[in-house]
CSV table of C-alpha atoms in Angstrom, one decimal:
chain,number,residue,atom,x,y,z
A,9,MET,CA,42.8,57.1,117.9
A,10,MET,CA,40.1,55.3,118.9
A,11,ALA,CA,39.4,54.2,123.3
A,12,THR,CA,40.6,51.2,124.5
A,13,GLU,CA,37.9,48.6,123.6
A,14,ALA,CA,37.1,45.0,124.7
A,15,ILE,CA,35.3,42.6,123.0
A,16,GLN,CA,31.9,42.3,123.8
A,17,GLY,CA,29.9,38.9,123.1
A,18,GLY,CA,28.2,38.1,126.7
A,19,LYS,CA,25.2,36.3,125.3
A,20,LYS,CA,24.8,32.6,124.6
A,21,ASP,CA,25.3,31.2,121.1
A,22,GLY,CA,21.5,31.1,119.4
A,23,SER,CA,19.0,32.0,116.6
A,24,ILE,CA,16.2,34.3,116.1
A,25,ALA,CA,13.8,31.7,117.8
A,26,ASP,CA,15.3,32.5,121.3
A,27,ILE,CA,12.8,35.3,121.4
A,28,PHE,CA,10.0,34.1,120.0
A,29,THR,CA,7.5,31.3,121.0
A,30,THR,CA,5.8,31.4,117.7
A,31,LEU,CA,8.7,29.9,116.1
A,32,ASP,CA,8.8,26.7,118.7
A,33,PRO,CA,5.4,24.6,117.8
A,34,ASN,CA,5.7,23.2,121.1
A,35,ALA,CA,6.0,26.4,123.2
A,36,THR,CA,3.6,27.3,125.7
A,37,ILE,CA,2.7,30.6,127.5
A,38,ALA,CA,5.1,30.6,130.5
A,39,GLN,CA,4.0,31.3,134.0
A,40,LEU,CA,5.3,34.3,135.5
A,41,PRO,CA,7.6,34.3,139.3
A,42,ALA,CA,5.1,35.2,142.0
A,43,ARG,CA,6.9,38.4,142.8
A,44,PHE,CA,4.9,39.4,139.1
A,45,SER,CA,1.6,39.9,141.3
A,46,ALA,CA,3.4,42.7,143.2
A,47,VAL,CA,5.0,44.4,140.0
A,48,LYS,CA,0.9,45.2,139.3
A,49,LYS,CA,0.3,46.9,142.4
A,50,HIS,CA,3.3,48.8,142.3
A,51,VAL,CA,2.6,50.0,138.7
A,52,LEU,CA,-0.9,51.4,140.1
A,53,ASP,CA,0.9,52.8,143.4
A,54,ASP,CA,3.6,54.5,140.9
A,55,MET,CA,1.1,55.8,138.8
A,56,GLY,CA,-0.8,56.9,141.8
A,57,VAL,CA,-3.7,55.7,140.4
A,58,THR,CA,-6.6,53.1,141.9
A,59,PRO,CA,-8.1,50.1,140.1
A,60,ASP,CA,-11.2,52.2,139.6
A,61,VAL,CA,-9.5,54.8,137.7
A,62,ILE,CA,-7.6,51.7,135.4
A,63,GLU,CA,-10.8,50.5,134.7
A,64,VAL,CA,-12.0,53.7,133.6
A,65,ALA,CA,-9.1,54.0,131.6
A,66,TRP,CA,-9.7,50.7,129.8
A,67,LYS,CA,-13.4,51.6,128.7
A,68,GLY,CA,-12.2,54.4,127.5
A,69,VAL,CA,-9.3,52.9,125.2
A,70,LEU,CA,-11.9,50.2,124.0
A,71,LYS,CA,-14.2,52.3,123.3
A,72,ALA,CA,-11.9,54.4,120.9
A,73,LEU,CA,-10.2,51.4,119.5
A,74,GLU,CA,-13.3,50.0,117.9
A,75,PRO,CA,-13.9,52.9,114.8
A,76,ARG,CA,-9.9,52.5,114.4
A,77,VAL,CA,-10.4,48.9,114.1
A,78,GLN,CA,-13.1,49.1,111.6
A,79,GLU,CA,-11.1,52.0,109.7
A,80,ILE,CA,-8.2,49.3,109.2
A,81,ILE,CA,-10.3,46.8,107.9
A,82,SER,CA,-12.0,49.1,105.8
A,83,HIS,CA,-9.1,50.4,104.0
A,84,GLY,CA,-6.9,47.3,104.0
A,85,ALA,CA,-3.2,47.9,103.0
A,86,ASN,CA,-4.1,51.3,101.4
A,87,ILE,CA,-4.5,52.8,104.5
A,88,ILE,CA,-0.4,52.5,104.7
A,89,PRO,CA,1.3,55.9,103.2
A,90,ARG,CA,3.5,55.0,100.0
A,91,ILE,CA,6.1,57.9,99.8
A,92,PRO,CA,8.3,58.4,96.7
A,93,TYR,CA,12.2,58.7,98.2
A,94,GLN,CA,11.8,62.0,96.3
A,95,GLU,CA,9.5,63.7,98.8
A,96,ILE,CA,12.2,63.2,101.5
A,97,GLU,CA,14.7,64.8,99.8
A,98,ALA,CA,12.4,67.7,99.3
A,99,GLY,CA,11.2,67.5,102.8
A,100,LEU,CA,7.8,65.8,103.9
A,101,SER,CA,4.4,67.7,104.0
A,102,GLU,CA,2.7,68.3,106.8
A,103,SER,CA,0.0,66.2,105.8
A,104,ARG,CA,2.4,63.4,104.8
A,105,LYS,CA,3.9,63.4,108.5
A,106,ASP,CA,0.3,63.2,109.8
A,107,ALA,CA,-0.3,60.3,107.9
A,108,ILE,CA,3.1,58.5,109.3
A,109,ARG,CA,2.1,59.6,112.6
A,110,LYS,CA,-1.3,57.9,112.4
A,111,THR,CA,-0.7,54.7,110.9
A,112,GLY,CA,2.9,54.2,112.4
A,113,VAL,CA,3.9,52.7,109.3
A,114,VAL,CA,5.5,53.8,106.1
A,115,VAL,CA,7.1,52.7,102.8
A,116,ILE,CA,9.6,54.7,101.0
A,117,THR,CA,10.1,53.9,97.3
A,118,GLY,CA,13.0,54.3,94.9
A,119,GLY,CA,15.7,55.5,97.3
A,120,VAL,CA,17.6,52.8,96.2
A,121,PRO,CA,17.9,51.9,92.7
A,122,LYS,CA,17.1,48.5,92.1
A,123,ASP,CA,20.2,47.2,90.6
A,124,GLU,CA,22.4,48.4,93.6
A,125,ALA,CA,19.8,46.3,95.9
A,126,LEU,CA,20.1,43.3,93.4
A,127,LYS,CA,23.9,43.6,93.5
A,128,TRP,CA,23.5,43.0,97.4
A,129,LYS,CA,21.3,40.4,97.5
A,130,SER,CA,23.4,38.2,94.9
A,131,ASP,CA,26.9,39.0,96.9
A,132,ILE,CA,25.1,37.9,100.4
A,133,LYS,CA,24.1,34.6,98.9
A,134,ASP,CA,27.7,34.2,97.5
A,135,TYR,CA,28.8,34.9,100.8
A,136,ILE,CA,26.6,32.2,102.2
A,137,ALA,CA,27.6,29.8,99.8
A,138,THR,CA,31.2,30.7,100.7
A,139,ASN,CA,30.9,30.3,104.8
A,140,PRO,CA,29.5,28.2,107.4
A,141,VAL,CA,26.7,30.2,108.2
A,142,LYS,CA,24.3,30.1,110.9
A,143,GLY,CA,20.2,30.5,111.6
A,144,PHE,CA,16.7,29.7,111.6
A,145,PRO,CA,15.7,26.9,111.1
A,146,ALA,CA,19.2,25.2,111.1
A,147,GLU,CA,18.2,22.5,108.0
A,148,ASN,CA,17.0,25.0,105.9
A,149,ILE,CA,17.8,28.8,106.9
A,150,GLN,CA,15.6,31.2,106.5
A,151,VAL,CA,16.6,33.9,108.8
A,152,TYR,CA,20.8,34.3,109.1
A,153,GLU,CA,22.8,35.3,112.3
A,154,LEU,CA,24.8,37.5,109.8
A,155,TYR,CA,25.7,41.3,110.7
A,156,ASN,CA,28.9,41.7,109.3
A,157,THR,CA,28.0,41.7,105.2
A,158,LYS,CA,29.9,44.3,103.1
A,159,PRO,CA,25.9,44.9,101.7
A,160,GLN,CA,24.5,45.4,104.9
A,161,ILE,CA,27.3,47.9,105.7
A,162,TYR,CA,26.9,49.2,102.0
A,163,ALA,CA,22.7,49.5,103.0
A,164,ARG,CA,23.7,50.9,106.5
A,165,THR,CA,25.7,53.8,105.2
A,166,HIS,CA,23.7,54.3,102.1
A,167,ASP,CA,22.9,58.0,102.0
A,168,ALA,CA,19.1,57.3,100.9
A,169,LEU,CA,18.7,55.1,104.3
A,170,LEU,CA,20.1,57.7,106.4
A,171,ASN,CA,18.7,61.0,104.8
A,172,THR,CA,15.1,58.6,105.3
A,173,GLN,CA,16.2,57.9,108.9
A,174,LYS,CA,16.6,61.8,109.4
A,175,SER,CA,13.6,62.3,108.3
A,176,LEU,CA,11.4,59.9,110.1
A,177,LEU,CA,13.5,60.6,113.5
A,178,SER,CA,12.2,64.5,113.2
A,179,LEU,CA,8.9,62.9,113.6
A,180,TRP,CA,9.9,62.5,117.2
A,181,HIS,CA,10.7,64.6,120.1
A,182,SER,CA,11.7,64.7,123.9
A,183,SER,CA,9.7,66.7,126.7
A,184,SER,CA,11.2,70.4,127.5
A,185,SER,CA,12.6,68.7,130.9
A,186,PHE,CA,15.5,66.6,129.1
A,187,PRO,CA,16.1,69.0,125.7
A,188,ASP,CA,19.4,68.1,125.3
A,189,SER,CA,19.2,64.0,125.7
A,190,ILE,CA,18.4,62.8,122.7
A,191,ASP,CA,19.6,64.3,119.5
A,192,PHE,CA,17.4,63.4,116.4
A,193,THR,CA,19.0,64.9,113.4
A,194,THR,CA,21.9,62.6,114.1
A,195,PRO,CA,20.9,58.7,113.1
A,196,VAL,CA,23.2,55.8,114.3
A,197,SER,CA,23.5,52.6,113.1
A,198,TYR,CA,22.1,49.9,114.6
A,199,PHE,CA,23.4,46.1,113.4
A,200,ASP,CA,20.6,43.6,112.9
A,201,ARG,CA,20.1,40.5,110.9
A,202,LEU,CA,19.0,39.6,107.5
A,203,ARG,CA,16.3,37.6,105.9
A,204,ILE,CA,16.0,35.4,102.4
A,205,ARG,CA,12.9,33.8,103.2
A,206,THR,CA,12.2,31.1,100.2
A,207,PRO,CA,8.8,30.1,98.3
A,208,GLY,CA,6.6,27.7,100.2
A,209,ASP,CA,8.3,28.2,103.5
A,210,ARG,CA,6.5,27.6,106.6
A,211,SER,CA,8.9,27.3,109.3
A,212,PHE,CA,9.7,31.1,109.8
A,213,THR,CA,6.3,32.2,111.2
A,214,LEU,CA,6.5,35.0,113.9
A,215,GLY,CA,2.8,36.0,115.2
A,216,PRO,CA,2.0,39.1,116.1
A,217,HIS,CA,4.4,40.6,118.1
A,218,ILE,CA,6.5,44.1,119.3
A,219,ASP,CA,9.9,44.5,119.5
A,220,GLY,CA,12.0,46.0,122.7
A,221,GLY,CA,11.0,43.7,125.6
A,222,SER,CA,7.7,42.5,127.1
A,223,VAL,CA,7.3,42.5,130.8
A,224,GLU,CA,9.7,45.4,131.1
A,225,ARG,CA,7.2,47.5,129.8
A,226,TRP,CA,5.7,47.4,133.3
A,227,GLU,CA,8.8,46.2,135.0
A,228,ASP,CA,10.9,48.7,134.4
A,229,THR,CA,10.0,52.1,135.9
A,230,ALA,CA,10.9,54.7,133.3
A,231,PHE,CA,9.5,52.0,130.7
A,232,ARG,CA,6.1,52.1,132.2
A,233,ARG,CA,6.0,56.1,132.6
A,234,VAL,CA,5.9,55.9,128.7
A,235,TRP,CA,2.1,55.0,129.2
A,236,ALA,CA,1.7,57.1,131.9
A,237,ASN,CA,-0.7,59.3,130.2
A,238,ILE,CA,-3.3,56.7,129.4
A,239,LEU,CA,-3.2,54.8,132.9
A,240,ARG,CA,-3.8,58.2,134.5
A,241,GLY,CA,-5.8,60.2,132.5
A,242,GLY,CA,-9.5,58.0,132.8
A,243,GLN,CA,-12.0,57.6,129.8
A,244,SER,CA,-9.8,60.2,127.5
A,245,GLY,CA,-6.4,59.6,128.8
A,246,TRP,CA,-5.4,58.2,125.9
A,247,GLU,CA,-6.1,61.3,123.7
A,248,THR,CA,-3.4,62.9,125.7
A,249,PHE,CA,-0.8,60.0,125.0
A,250,ASP,CA,2.1,61.1,122.2
A,251,PRO,CA,3.4,57.9,120.8
A,252,PHE,CA,6.3,59.9,119.3
A,253,ASP,CA,7.4,61.3,122.5
A,254,ALA,CA,10.9,59.8,123.4
A,255,THR,CA,11.2,61.4,127.3
A,256,TRP,CA,10.7,58.3,129.0
A,257,ARG,CA,12.4,55.9,126.5
A,258,VAL,CA,15.5,57.5,126.5
A,259,ASN,CA,16.6,55.5,129.9
A,260,ALA,CA,14.0,52.6,129.6
A,261,ARG,CA,15.4,48.9,130.0
A,262,GLN,CA,13.9,47.1,127.4
A,263,ASP,CA,16.2,43.7,128.1
A,264,MET,CA,16.2,42.9,131.9
A,265,TYR,CA,16.5,39.4,131.4
A,266,ASP,CA,18.9,38.9,128.3
A,267,ALA,CA,17.0,36.0,127.0
A,268,ALA,CA,16.6,34.3,130.1
A,269,ALA,CA,14.1,31.3,130.1
A,270,VAL,CA,11.2,30.7,132.3
A,271,SER,CA,9.7,27.7,132.8
A,272,PRO,CA,6.6,26.8,131.0
A,273,GLN,CA,3.3,25.9,133.2
A,274,GLU,CA,0.7,27.6,132.1
A,275,GLY,CA,-1.5,26.3,128.7
A,276,ARG,CA,-3.1,28.5,126.5
A,277,HIS,CA,-6.7,30.1,126.5
A,278,LYS,CA,-9.4,28.7,124.8
A,279,ALA,CA,-12.0,31.3,124.7
A,280,VAL,CA,-12.5,34.8,125.1
A,281,SER,CA,-14.9,37.3,125.4
A,282,LEU,CA,-14.9,40.9,123.7
A,283,ALA,CA,-17.5,42.6,126.4
A,284,VAL,CA,-15.9,45.0,128.6
A,285,GLU,CA,-18.1,43.8,131.2
A,286,ASP,CA,-16.7,40.3,131.3
A,287,TRP,CA,-13.3,42.2,131.8
A,288,GLU,CA,-12.0,43.0,135.3
A,289,LEU,CA,-8.4,43.3,136.9
A,290,ASN,CA,-7.3,40.7,138.3
A,291,LEU,CA,-4.2,42.4,141.2
A,292,ASP,CA,-3.4,39.1,142.6
A,293,GLY,CA,-2.8,37.1,139.8
A,294,VAL,CA,0.7,37.2,138.0
A,295,GLU,CA,-0.2,37.2,134.0
A,296,PHE,CA,0.7,39.9,131.9
A,297,PRO,CA,-0.9,38.7,128.6
A,298,GLY,CA,1.8,37.9,125.8
A,299,SER,CA,4.5,38.6,128.2
A,300,ILE,CA,7.6,36.3,129.0
A,301,PRO,CA,11.0,37.6,130.0
A,302,GLY,CA,13.8,37.5,127.9
A,303,LYS,CA,10.7,37.4,124.8
A,304,ALA,CA,9.6,40.1,122.9
A,305,GLN,CA,5.7,41.2,123.3
A,306,GLU,CA,3.6,38.6,121.7
A,307,LEU,CA,-0.1,39.1,120.8
A,308,ASN,CA,-2.7,36.7,119.6
A,309,ASN,CA,-6.7,36.5,119.8
A,310,SER,CA,-6.4,35.1,123.2
A,311,THR,CA,-4.2,37.9,124.5
A,312,HIS,CA,-5.8,40.7,122.6
A,313,PRO,CA,-8.8,39.9,121.4
A,314,HIS,CA,-10.1,43.5,120.8
A,315,LEU,CA,-7.4,44.3,118.4
A,316,ARG,CA,-9.1,41.8,115.9
A,317,LEU,CA,-5.3,41.1,114.8
A,318,THR,CA,-6.9,38.1,111.9
A,319,GLU,CA,-8.4,41.1,110.5
A,320,THR,CA,-6.2,43.9,111.5
A,321,MET,CA,-2.9,42.4,110.5
A,322,LEU,CA,-2.2,44.1,107.0
A,323,THR,CA,0.3,42.5,104.3
A,324,ILE,CA,2.6,45.4,103.6
A,325,PRO,CA,1.9,46.6,99.9
A,326,LYS,CA,4.1,45.3,96.9
A,327,ILE,CA,7.6,46.3,97.8
A,328,GLU,CA,10.4,46.4,94.8
A,329,PRO,CA,14.3,46.0,95.5
A,330,GLY,CA,15.7,49.2,97.3
A,331,ASP,CA,12.5,50.5,98.7
A,332,GLN,CA,12.4,50.9,102.4
A,333,VAL,CA,9.8,50.1,105.0
A,334,TYR,CA,9.7,51.5,108.4
A,335,TRP,CA,7.2,51.0,111.4
A,336,HIS,CA,6.8,52.5,115.0
A,337,CYS,CA,8.7,50.7,117.7
A,338,ASP,CA,5.4,49.9,119.5
A,339,SER,CA,3.7,48.4,116.6
A,340,VAL,CA,2.6,45.4,116.1
A,341,HIS,CA,3.8,43.3,113.3
A,342,ALA,CA,4.6,39.6,112.0
A,343,VAL,CA,5.3,37.7,109.1
A,344,GLU,CA,2.7,35.1,107.4
A,345,ASN,CA,2.5,31.8,108.1
A,346,GLU,CA,3.9,30.7,104.6
A,347,HIS,CA,5.7,32.4,102.0
A,348,LYS,CA,3.4,32.2,98.9
A,349,GLY,CA,5.6,34.4,96.3
A,350,GLN,CA,7.0,32.8,93.7
A,351,GLN,CA,10.9,34.3,94.6
A,352,ASP,CA,12.6,34.8,97.8
A,353,SER,CA,11.4,37.3,100.6
A,354,SER,CA,14.7,39.5,101.2
A,355,VAL,CA,14.9,41.8,104.0
A,356,LEU,CA,17.9,43.8,105.6
A,357,TYR,CA,16.9,44.9,109.4
A,358,ILE,CA,18.1,48.3,109.2
A,359,PRO,CA,16.2,50.3,112.1
A,360,ALA,CA,16.3,54.2,112.8
A,361,VAL,CA,18.3,54.9,115.9
A,362,PRO,CA,18.5,58.7,116.9
A,363,LEU,CA,21.6,59.7,118.9
A,364,CYS,CA,21.9,59.5,122.8
A,365,VAL,CA,24.3,58.7,125.7
A,366,LYS,CA,22.6,55.4,125.5
A,367,ASN,CA,22.8,54.6,122.1
A,368,VAL,CA,26.6,55.6,121.6
A,369,LEU,CA,27.6,53.6,124.6
A,370,TYR,CA,25.8,51.0,122.8
A,371,LEU,CA,27.6,52.2,119.6
A,372,HIS,CA,30.8,51.8,121.0
A,373,ASN,CA,30.6,47.7,121.8
A,374,GLN,CA,29.1,47.1,118.5
A,375,ARG,CA,32.1,48.9,116.8
A,376,SER,CA,34.6,46.8,118.8
A,377,ASN,CA,32.2,43.5,117.4
A,378,PHE,CA,32.4,44.7,114.2
A,379,VAL,CA,35.8,45.1,114.0
A,380,ARG,CA,36.1,41.4,114.8
A,381,GLY,CA,33.7,40.3,112.7
A,382,LEU,CA,31.6,39.2,116.1
A,383,PRO,CA,27.3,39.8,116.5
A,384,ALA,CA,25.9,42.7,117.6
A,385,PRO,CA,26.0,42.7,121.6
A,386,ASP,CA,22.7,42.6,121.6
A,387,PHE,CA,21.9,39.3,119.6
A,388,PRO,CA,23.1,35.9,120.0
A,389,GLY,CA,27.1,35.8,120.8
A,390,GLY,CA,29.8,33.0,120.0
A,391,GLU,CA,32.3,33.8,117.0
A,392,GLY,CA,29.9,35.0,115.0
A,393,GLU,CA,31.7,35.7,111.4
A,394,SER,CA,35.2,36.1,112.9
A,395,LYS,CA,36.6,33.6,110.8
A,396,PHE,CA,34.5,34.3,107.7
A,397,SER,CA,36.2,35.1,104.1
A,398,GLY,CA,34.7,38.0,102.4
A,399,ARG,CA,33.2,39.8,105.9
A,400,ALA,CA,33.0,43.6,105.7
A,401,THR,CA,35.6,45.7,107.5
A,402,PRO,CA,35.7,49.6,108.2
A,403,GLN,CA,37.2,50.2,104.9
A,404,ASP,CA,33.9,49.3,103.6
A,405,ILE,CA,32.1,52.3,105.1
A,406,THR,CA,33.2,55.0,102.2
A,407,THR,CA,31.0,58.0,103.0
A,408,GLN,CA,31.4,60.8,105.9
A,409,GLN,CA,27.7,60.3,107.0
A,410,GLY,CA,28.0,56.2,107.1
A,411,ARG,CA,31.3,56.6,109.4
A,412,ARG,CA,29.8,58.7,111.2
A,413,ALA,CA,26.7,56.7,111.8
A,414,LEU,CA,28.9,53.7,112.7
A,415,GLY,CA,31.2,55.0,115.1
A,416,PHE,CA,34.1,56.0,113.1
A,417,GLU,CA,34.4,59.5,112.8
A,418,ALA,CA,33.1,62.1,115.4
A,419,PHE,CA,30.0,63.5,115.3
A,420,VAL,CA,29.5,66.9,114.5
A,421,ALA,CA,27.1,69.3,116.3
A,422,THR,CA,24.0,70.4,114.1
A,423,SER,CA,23.0,73.4,116.9
A,424,ALA,CA,23.5,74.8,119.9
A,425,ALA,CA,21.4,72.6,121.2
A,426,ASN,CA,23.0,69.3,120.8
A,427,THR,CA,26.5,70.6,121.4
A,428,ALA,CA,26.8,69.0,125.2
A,429,LEU,CA,25.4,65.6,123.9
A,430,VAL,CA,27.7,65.6,120.9
A,431,ASP,CA,30.9,66.3,122.8
A,432,GLU,CA,29.6,63.1,125.1
A,433,ALA,CA,29.4,61.1,122.3
A,434,ASN,CA,32.9,61.7,120.6
A,435,LYS,CA,34.4,61.3,124.2
A,436,ILE,CA,32.9,58.0,125.0
A,437,LEU,CA,33.7,56.7,121.2
A,438,PHE,CA,37.1,58.6,121.0
A,439,GLY,CA,38.2,59.3,124.4
């Protein structure tokens, strides 16, 4: 028996364009409300640092950034680790793990047979042809508001994907202060969209961005602590920052605005200096560069010039059907301005997500929506695929590992360390 569930569809109907200003050619950078000046001051007070300490930390980060930027430019896409799935099965070597930690991105080849992946795409195209689908842009869809197709379920529950996710999640850890709050040995499924970008398309142009909120990184008191070592540590504080420490991420609020809009009032910058001495901390202004409530964190050469994004944004190496690409949740990523290939560029977005109470609460609602054919709770709402022909159902989840990941079968503790968390997760899902 499952716990009593209610339909979770609180967000308004929409598309991926709702969270990216770069998908709207008429968009401008929004003026943040006056209270964000106080948010800046509160961040410093909360961290126990002065403006002078922040300035020293800033200079330290910029100094360390320069050689890393040059390394990326020099190596190009070859800097991205490319690992055969057989190494996932055998267990990643320490050198492979170090390479993934350093770059924050990895390509896993050969996990899903090519023919199987191509069959998924063919079936998705048939599903699209059969049903009144929505997406962006409306007149020539490249990104579909589809979450419940059978191929998406097959992919999310495929052993190769779940085994890969287990391996990559093992790179993470949490502080000994919260040893039982998160289980990196147990992946849970997070439903996302799919993309079939046609050759020559210039509409789906996502500029450089980071997923998972924007101003929330500073406004939320838990989220901001992810970067506490950098802010507090002076010139070398960044060296003690661990991007794979999930301690403060577990309870961070990444969506405080439910995609609420802020009226655009401020124009774009025209010219920017790279000289350290030309930058100063402005605690009286409201600006958080590239941050707009309800949007992803966006970056460009005006807001973040030291990243030299024009040169450091790399094209992922050639990907074959069935290959997997993963990137760290803080990684800057984008979609090229034009699809210059001869065939469509198709992607099923399937992130790696660990077991924790917050994720299980979301999984409970996501499961309810899936059963009813509704969009996943984090995404634009409406009736979704509830009336579509041929959408997936729980009966299409054919493996035990897959049923657990999607919340249809109880999790099993793998050690004494995660027993309490697993018990709580199963209580949330099954009562």
